[in-house]
Short mmCIF file of C-alpha atoms in Angstrom, two decimals:
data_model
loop_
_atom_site.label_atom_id
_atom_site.label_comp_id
_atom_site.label_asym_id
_atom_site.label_seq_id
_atom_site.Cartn_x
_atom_site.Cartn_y
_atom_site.Cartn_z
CA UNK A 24 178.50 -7.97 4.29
CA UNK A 25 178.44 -10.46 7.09
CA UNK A 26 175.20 -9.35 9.22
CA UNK A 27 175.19 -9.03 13.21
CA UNK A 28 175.41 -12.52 14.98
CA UNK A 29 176.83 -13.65 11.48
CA UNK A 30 172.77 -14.64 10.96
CA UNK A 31 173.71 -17.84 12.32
CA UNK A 32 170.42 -19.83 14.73
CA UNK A 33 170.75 -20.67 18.45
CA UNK A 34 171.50 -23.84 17.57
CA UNK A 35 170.75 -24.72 21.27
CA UNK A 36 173.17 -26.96 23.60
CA UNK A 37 175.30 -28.98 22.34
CA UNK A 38 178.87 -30.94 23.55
CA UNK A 39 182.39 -31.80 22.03
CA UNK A 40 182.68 -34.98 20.02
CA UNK A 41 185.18 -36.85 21.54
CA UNK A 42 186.79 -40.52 20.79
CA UNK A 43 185.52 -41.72 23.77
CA UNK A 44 181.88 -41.31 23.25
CA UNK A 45 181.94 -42.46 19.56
CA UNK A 46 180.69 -45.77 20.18
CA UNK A 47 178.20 -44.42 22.43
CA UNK A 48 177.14 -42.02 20.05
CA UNK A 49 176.70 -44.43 16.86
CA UNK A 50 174.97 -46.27 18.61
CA UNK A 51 172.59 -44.41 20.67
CA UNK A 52 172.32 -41.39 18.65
CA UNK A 53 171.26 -39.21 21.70
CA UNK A 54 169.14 -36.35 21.90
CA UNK A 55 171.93 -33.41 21.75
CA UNK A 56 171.26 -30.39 19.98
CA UNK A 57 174.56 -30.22 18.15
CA UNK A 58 177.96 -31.30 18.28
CA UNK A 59 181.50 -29.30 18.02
CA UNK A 60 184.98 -31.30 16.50
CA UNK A 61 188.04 -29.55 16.69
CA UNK A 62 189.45 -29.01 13.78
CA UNK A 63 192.32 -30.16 13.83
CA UNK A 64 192.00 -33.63 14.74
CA UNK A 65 189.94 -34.08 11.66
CA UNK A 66 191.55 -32.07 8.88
CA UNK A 67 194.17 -34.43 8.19
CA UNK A 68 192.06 -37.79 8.73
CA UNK A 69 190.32 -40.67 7.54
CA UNK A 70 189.29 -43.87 8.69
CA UNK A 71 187.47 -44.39 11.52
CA UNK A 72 187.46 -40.76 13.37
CA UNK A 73 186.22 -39.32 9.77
CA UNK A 74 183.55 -41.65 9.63
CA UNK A 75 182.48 -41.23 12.68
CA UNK A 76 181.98 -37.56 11.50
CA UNK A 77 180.13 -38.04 8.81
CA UNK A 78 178.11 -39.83 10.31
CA UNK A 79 177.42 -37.26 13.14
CA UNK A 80 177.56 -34.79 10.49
CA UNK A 81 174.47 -36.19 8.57
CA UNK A 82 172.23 -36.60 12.29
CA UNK A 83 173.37 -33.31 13.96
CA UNK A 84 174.41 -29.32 13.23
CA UNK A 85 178.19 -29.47 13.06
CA UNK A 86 180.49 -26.52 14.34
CA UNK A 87 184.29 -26.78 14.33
CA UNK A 88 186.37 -24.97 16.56
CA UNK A 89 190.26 -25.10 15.99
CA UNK A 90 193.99 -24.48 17.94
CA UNK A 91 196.50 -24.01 15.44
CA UNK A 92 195.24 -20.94 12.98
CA UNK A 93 197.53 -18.83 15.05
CA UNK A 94 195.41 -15.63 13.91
CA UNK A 95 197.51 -13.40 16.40
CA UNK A 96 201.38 -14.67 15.08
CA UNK A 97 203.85 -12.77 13.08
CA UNK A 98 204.19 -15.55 10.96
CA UNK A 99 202.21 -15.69 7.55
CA UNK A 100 198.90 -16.96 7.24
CA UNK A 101 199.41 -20.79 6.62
CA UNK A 102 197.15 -21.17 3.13
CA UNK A 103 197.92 -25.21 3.49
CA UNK A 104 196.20 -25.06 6.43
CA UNK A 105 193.24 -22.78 5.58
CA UNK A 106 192.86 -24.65 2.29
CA UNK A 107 192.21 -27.85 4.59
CA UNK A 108 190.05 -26.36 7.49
CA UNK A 109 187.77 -25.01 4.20
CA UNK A 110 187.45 -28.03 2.55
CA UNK A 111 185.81 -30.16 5.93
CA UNK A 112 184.09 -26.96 6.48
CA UNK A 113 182.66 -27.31 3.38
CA UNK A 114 182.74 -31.24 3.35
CA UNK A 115 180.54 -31.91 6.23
CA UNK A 116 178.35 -28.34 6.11
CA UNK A 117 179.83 -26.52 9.54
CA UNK A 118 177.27 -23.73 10.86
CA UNK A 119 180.71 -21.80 11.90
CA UNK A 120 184.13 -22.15 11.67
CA UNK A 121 186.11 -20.55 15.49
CA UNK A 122 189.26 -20.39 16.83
CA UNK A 123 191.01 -18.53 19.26
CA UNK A 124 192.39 -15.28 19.76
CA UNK A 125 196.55 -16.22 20.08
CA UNK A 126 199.21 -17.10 18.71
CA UNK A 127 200.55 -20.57 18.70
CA UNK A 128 203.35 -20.52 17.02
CA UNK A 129 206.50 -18.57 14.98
CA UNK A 130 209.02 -19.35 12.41
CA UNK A 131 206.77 -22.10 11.27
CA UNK A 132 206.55 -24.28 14.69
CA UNK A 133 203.79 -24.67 16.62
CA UNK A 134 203.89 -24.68 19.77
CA UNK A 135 200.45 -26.29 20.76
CA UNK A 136 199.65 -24.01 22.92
CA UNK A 137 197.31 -20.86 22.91
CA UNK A 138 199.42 -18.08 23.48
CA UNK A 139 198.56 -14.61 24.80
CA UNK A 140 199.20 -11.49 22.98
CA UNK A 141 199.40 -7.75 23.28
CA UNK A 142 196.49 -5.70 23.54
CA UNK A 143 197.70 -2.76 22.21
CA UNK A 144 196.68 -0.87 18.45
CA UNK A 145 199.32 -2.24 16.56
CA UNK A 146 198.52 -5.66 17.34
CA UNK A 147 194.95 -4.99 16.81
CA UNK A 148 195.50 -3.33 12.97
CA UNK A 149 197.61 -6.68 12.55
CA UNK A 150 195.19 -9.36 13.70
CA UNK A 151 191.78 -7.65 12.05
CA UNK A 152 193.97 -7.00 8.64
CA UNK A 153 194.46 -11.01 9.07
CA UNK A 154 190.94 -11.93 10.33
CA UNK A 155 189.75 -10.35 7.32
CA UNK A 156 192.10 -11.98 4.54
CA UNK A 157 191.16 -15.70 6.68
CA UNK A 158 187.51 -14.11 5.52
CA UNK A 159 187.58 -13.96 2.09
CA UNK A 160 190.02 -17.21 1.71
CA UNK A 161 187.18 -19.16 3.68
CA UNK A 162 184.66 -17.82 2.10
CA UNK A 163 182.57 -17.68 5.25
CA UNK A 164 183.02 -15.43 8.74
CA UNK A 165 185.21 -16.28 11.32
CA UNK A 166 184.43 -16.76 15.08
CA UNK A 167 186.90 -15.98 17.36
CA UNK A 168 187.09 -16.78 21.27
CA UNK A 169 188.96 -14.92 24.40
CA UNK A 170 190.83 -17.84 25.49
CA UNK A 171 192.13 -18.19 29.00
CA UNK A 172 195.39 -16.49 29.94
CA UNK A 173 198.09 -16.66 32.57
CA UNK A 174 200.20 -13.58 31.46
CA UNK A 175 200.03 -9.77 30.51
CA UNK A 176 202.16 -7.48 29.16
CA UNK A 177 203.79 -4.20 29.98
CA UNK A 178 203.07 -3.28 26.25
CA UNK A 179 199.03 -3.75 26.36
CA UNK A 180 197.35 -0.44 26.35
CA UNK A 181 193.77 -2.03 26.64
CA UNK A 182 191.25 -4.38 28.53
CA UNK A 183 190.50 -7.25 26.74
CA UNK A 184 187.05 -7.24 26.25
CA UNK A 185 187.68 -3.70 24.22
CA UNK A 186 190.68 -4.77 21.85
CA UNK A 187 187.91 -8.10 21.40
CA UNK A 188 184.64 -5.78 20.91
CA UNK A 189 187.39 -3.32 18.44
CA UNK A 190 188.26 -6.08 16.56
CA UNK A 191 185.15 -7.88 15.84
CA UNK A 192 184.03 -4.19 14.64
CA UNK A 193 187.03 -3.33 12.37
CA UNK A 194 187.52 -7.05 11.26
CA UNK A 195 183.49 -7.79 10.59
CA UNK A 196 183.39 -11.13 12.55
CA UNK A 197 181.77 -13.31 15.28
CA UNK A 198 182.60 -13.73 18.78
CA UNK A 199 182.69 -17.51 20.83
CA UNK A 200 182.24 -15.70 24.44
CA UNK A 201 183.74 -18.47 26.42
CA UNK A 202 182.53 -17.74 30.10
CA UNK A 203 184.94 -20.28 31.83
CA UNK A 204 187.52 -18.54 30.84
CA UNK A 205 186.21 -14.85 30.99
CA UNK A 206 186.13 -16.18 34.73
CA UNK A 207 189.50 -17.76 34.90
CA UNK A 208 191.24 -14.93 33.69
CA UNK A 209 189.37 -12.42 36.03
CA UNK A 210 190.93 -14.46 38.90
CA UNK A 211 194.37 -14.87 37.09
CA UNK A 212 194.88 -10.89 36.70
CA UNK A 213 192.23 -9.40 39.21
CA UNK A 214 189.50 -7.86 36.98
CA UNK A 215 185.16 -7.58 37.11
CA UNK A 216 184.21 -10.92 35.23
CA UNK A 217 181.11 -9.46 35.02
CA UNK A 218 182.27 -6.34 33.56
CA UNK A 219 183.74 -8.27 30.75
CA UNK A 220 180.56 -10.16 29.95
CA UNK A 221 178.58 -6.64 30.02
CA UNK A 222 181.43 -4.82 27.78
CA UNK A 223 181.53 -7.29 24.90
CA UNK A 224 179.08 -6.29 21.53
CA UNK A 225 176.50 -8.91 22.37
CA UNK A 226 174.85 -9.01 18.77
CA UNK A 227 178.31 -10.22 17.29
CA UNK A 228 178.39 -13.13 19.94
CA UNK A 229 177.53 -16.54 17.94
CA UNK A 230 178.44 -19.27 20.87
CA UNK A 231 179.38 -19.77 24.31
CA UNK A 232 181.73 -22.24 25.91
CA UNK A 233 181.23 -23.56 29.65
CA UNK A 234 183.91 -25.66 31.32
CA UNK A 235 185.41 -27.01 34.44
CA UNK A 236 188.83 -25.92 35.60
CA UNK A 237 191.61 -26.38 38.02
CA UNK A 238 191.96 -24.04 40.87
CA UNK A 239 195.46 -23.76 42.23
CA UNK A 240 194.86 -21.53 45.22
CA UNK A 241 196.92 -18.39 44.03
CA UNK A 242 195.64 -18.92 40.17
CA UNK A 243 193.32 -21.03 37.91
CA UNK A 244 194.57 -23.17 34.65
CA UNK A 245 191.46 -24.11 32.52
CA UNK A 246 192.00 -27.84 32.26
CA UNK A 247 188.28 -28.63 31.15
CA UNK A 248 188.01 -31.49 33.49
CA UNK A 249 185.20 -31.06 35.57
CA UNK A 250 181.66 -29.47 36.46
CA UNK A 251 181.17 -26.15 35.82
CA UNK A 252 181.22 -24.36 39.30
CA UNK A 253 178.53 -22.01 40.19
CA UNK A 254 180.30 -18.69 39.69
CA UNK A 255 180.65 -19.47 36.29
CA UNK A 256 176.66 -20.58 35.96
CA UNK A 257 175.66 -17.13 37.10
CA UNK A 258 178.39 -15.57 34.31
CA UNK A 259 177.01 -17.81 31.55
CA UNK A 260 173.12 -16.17 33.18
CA UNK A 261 174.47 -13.00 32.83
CA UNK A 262 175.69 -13.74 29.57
CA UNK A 263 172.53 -15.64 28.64
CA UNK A 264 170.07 -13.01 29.47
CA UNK A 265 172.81 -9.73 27.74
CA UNK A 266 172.58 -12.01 24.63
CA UNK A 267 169.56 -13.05 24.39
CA UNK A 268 170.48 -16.60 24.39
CA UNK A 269 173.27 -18.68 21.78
CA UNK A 270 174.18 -22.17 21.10
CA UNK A 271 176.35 -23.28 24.43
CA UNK A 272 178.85 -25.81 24.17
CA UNK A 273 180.48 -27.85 27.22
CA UNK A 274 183.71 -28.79 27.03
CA UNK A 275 185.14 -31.89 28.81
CA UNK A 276 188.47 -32.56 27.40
CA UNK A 277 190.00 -34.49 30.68
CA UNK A 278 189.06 -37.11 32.81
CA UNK A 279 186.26 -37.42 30.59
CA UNK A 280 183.12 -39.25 31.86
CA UNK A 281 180.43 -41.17 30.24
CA UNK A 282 178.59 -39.32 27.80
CA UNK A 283 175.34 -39.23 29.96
CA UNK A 284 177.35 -37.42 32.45
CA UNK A 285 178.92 -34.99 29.70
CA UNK A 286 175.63 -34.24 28.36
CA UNK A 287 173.81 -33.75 31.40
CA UNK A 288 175.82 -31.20 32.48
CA UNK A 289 175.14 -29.31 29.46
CA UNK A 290 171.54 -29.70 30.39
CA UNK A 291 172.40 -27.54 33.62
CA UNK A 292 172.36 -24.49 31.13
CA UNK A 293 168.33 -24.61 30.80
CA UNK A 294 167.77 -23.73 34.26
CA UNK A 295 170.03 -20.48 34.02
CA UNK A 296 167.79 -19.32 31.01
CA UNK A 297 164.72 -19.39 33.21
CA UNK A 298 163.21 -15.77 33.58
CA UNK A 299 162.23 -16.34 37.56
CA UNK A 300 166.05 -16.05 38.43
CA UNK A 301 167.22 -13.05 39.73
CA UNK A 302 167.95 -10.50 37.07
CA UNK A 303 171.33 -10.51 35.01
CA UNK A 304 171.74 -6.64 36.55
CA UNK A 305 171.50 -8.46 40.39
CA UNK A 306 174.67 -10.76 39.72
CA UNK A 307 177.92 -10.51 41.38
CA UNK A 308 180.17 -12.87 40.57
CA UNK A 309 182.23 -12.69 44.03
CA UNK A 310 186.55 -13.22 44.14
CA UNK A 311 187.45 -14.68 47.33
CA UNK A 312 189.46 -11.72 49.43
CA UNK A 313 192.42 -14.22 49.46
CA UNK A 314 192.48 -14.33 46.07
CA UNK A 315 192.06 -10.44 45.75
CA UNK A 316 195.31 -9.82 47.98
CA UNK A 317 197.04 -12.39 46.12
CA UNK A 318 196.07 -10.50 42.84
CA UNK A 319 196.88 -7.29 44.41
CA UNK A 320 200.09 -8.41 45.42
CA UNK A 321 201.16 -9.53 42.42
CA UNK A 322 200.18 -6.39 40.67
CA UNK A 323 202.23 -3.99 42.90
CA UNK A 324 205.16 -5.94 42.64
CA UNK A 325 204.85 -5.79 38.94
CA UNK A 326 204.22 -2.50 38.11
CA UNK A 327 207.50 -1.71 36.94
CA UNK A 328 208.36 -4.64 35.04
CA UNK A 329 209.09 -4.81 31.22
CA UNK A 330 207.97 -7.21 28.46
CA UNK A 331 205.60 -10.17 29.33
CA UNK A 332 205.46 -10.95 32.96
CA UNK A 333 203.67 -14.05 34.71
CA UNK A 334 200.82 -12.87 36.88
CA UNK A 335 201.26 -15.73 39.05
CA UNK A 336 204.67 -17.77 39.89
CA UNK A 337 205.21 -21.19 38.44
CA UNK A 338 202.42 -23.56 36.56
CA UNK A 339 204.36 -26.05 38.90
CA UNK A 340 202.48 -29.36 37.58
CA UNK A 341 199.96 -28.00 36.65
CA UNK A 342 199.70 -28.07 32.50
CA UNK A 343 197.94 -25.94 29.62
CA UNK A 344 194.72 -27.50 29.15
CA UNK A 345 195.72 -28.27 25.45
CA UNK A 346 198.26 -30.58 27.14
CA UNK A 347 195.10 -32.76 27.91
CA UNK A 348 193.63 -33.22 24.62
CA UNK A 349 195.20 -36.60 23.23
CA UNK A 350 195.55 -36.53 19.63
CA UNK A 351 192.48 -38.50 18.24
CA UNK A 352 194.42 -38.93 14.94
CA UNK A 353 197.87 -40.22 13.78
#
């Protein structure tokens, strides 16, 4: 029986390992808490990037966090896959294995992407039945995250944060709150960020994610490439004080900058834990009105539509934030 919060420690505050800070790393072995790999880029590896992570791995608490399980897909569970992520979770002793709530592929392609899905109870007895069978194969709980969307569909009968608070319920598993996007998405299809952060079961939330993003005027795309703004400080305070505090990751997956830089950011979190800011019950986080008209807009003129339907017009140039993340193995 996997026990609320999954058991797992605040591991504290802790930042993506990334290619570009391995050198730095090895060689400095700085004072962060813990690190998180995504899993992908090391399943298949060896050489230098698995070294590197073993090396880490034997300093510093280890989390991995995929893109490619593709928990929410029609497609079978991949068991090649699973039987990889298992054996680095067990090789280098992660706290927690996560990925996200999508899909990211069908008929065996992946589309490297993470895909929106229905909220609805049909989709909901599919994903937990799956959740649970990824479970048992792992032989450890699974952490899932509300990623950032872009789209909704005519077919979703529920908010978010309830098909995510049903499902880690029904399926028994842990939650990776990421507040970034819980604050992207609120922008993208005009809901209460703050709302969301209050709604979720806080004892099953193991981690939260913090991020820059790109604002586009009439939408956001969460391209991890920057500072956090403030908005999404006071979410991760609300989130923080709800909670009672997790292990908080940054991500910087773009225009990355010196690891200093990276990990001082990170360090921003400590002053949103302190108990002489206002109370979480005092924060608003406030939508621009242009951005509420624009959202209100859009949702008259798609009341009546059918099937998945953008909530904004055209990414234009703008690209997935997965787009960003260079492959850091062959």
């Amino acid at each position: 029986m996997i026990s609320a919060r999954l058991g797992h420690a605040n591991l504290g505050l802790g930042v993506g390992l990334r290619t570009v800070h391995f050198n730095y790393i090895l060689q400095n072995q700085p004072a962060v808490d813990w690190f998180e790999v995504i899993s992908e880029n090391f399943m298949d590896s060896g050489g230098r990037p698995r070294y590197v992570l073993d090396q880490v791995a034997e300093q510093y608490p280890v989390v991995m966090h995929g893109v490619s399980m593709s928990i929410g897909s029609t497609d079978p569970l991949n068991f090649d896959y699973l039987g990889k992520l298992k054996r680095l979770a067990d090789s280098v002793k992660a706290r927690w294995v996560s990925d996200h709530l999508c899909w990211t592929g069908v008929a065996a392609l992946n589309t490297h992407d993470l895909l929106p899905i229905p909220l609805n109870e049909e989709t909901l007895a599919h994903v937990a039945g799956r959740v649970r069978t990824v479970q048992e194969y792992l032989e450890r709980p699974l952490v899932l995250e509300n990623p950032s969307s872009y789209v909704t569909f005519a077919d979703s009968t529920m908010s978010e944060w309830e098909f995510l608070s049903r499902l880690a319920d029904e399926a028994n598993c842990g939650l990776l709150l990421d507040v970034n996007n819980v604050y992207v998405s609120s922008v993208n299809h005009d809901f209460d960020p703050a709302e969301y952060i209050r709604s979720v079961p806080h004892e099953r939330v193991v981690q939260f994610h913090i991020a820059g993003h790109t604002h586009c005027k009439t939408h956001i795309i969460d391209t991890h490439d920057d500072h956090v703004i403030d908005p999404v400080w006071a979410l991760y305070r609300l989130a923080h004080e709800l909670t009672g505090g997790v292990s908080t990751l940054l991500e910087w997956d773009a225009r990355i900058p010196e690891f200093p830089v990276v990990h001082a950011e990170v360090l921003k979190a400590r002053r949103y834990m302190d108990a002489e800011l206002a109370p979480a019950e005092d924060i608003a986080v406030v939508v621009p009105a242009t951005q509420r008209r624009e959202s209100q807009k859009r949702g008259r003129d798609l009341e009546n539509a059918k099937g998945p339907v953008p909530v904004f017009g055209t990414r234009a140039s703008v690209p997935h934030p997965l787009s960003f993340i260079v492959p850091e193995v062959a």
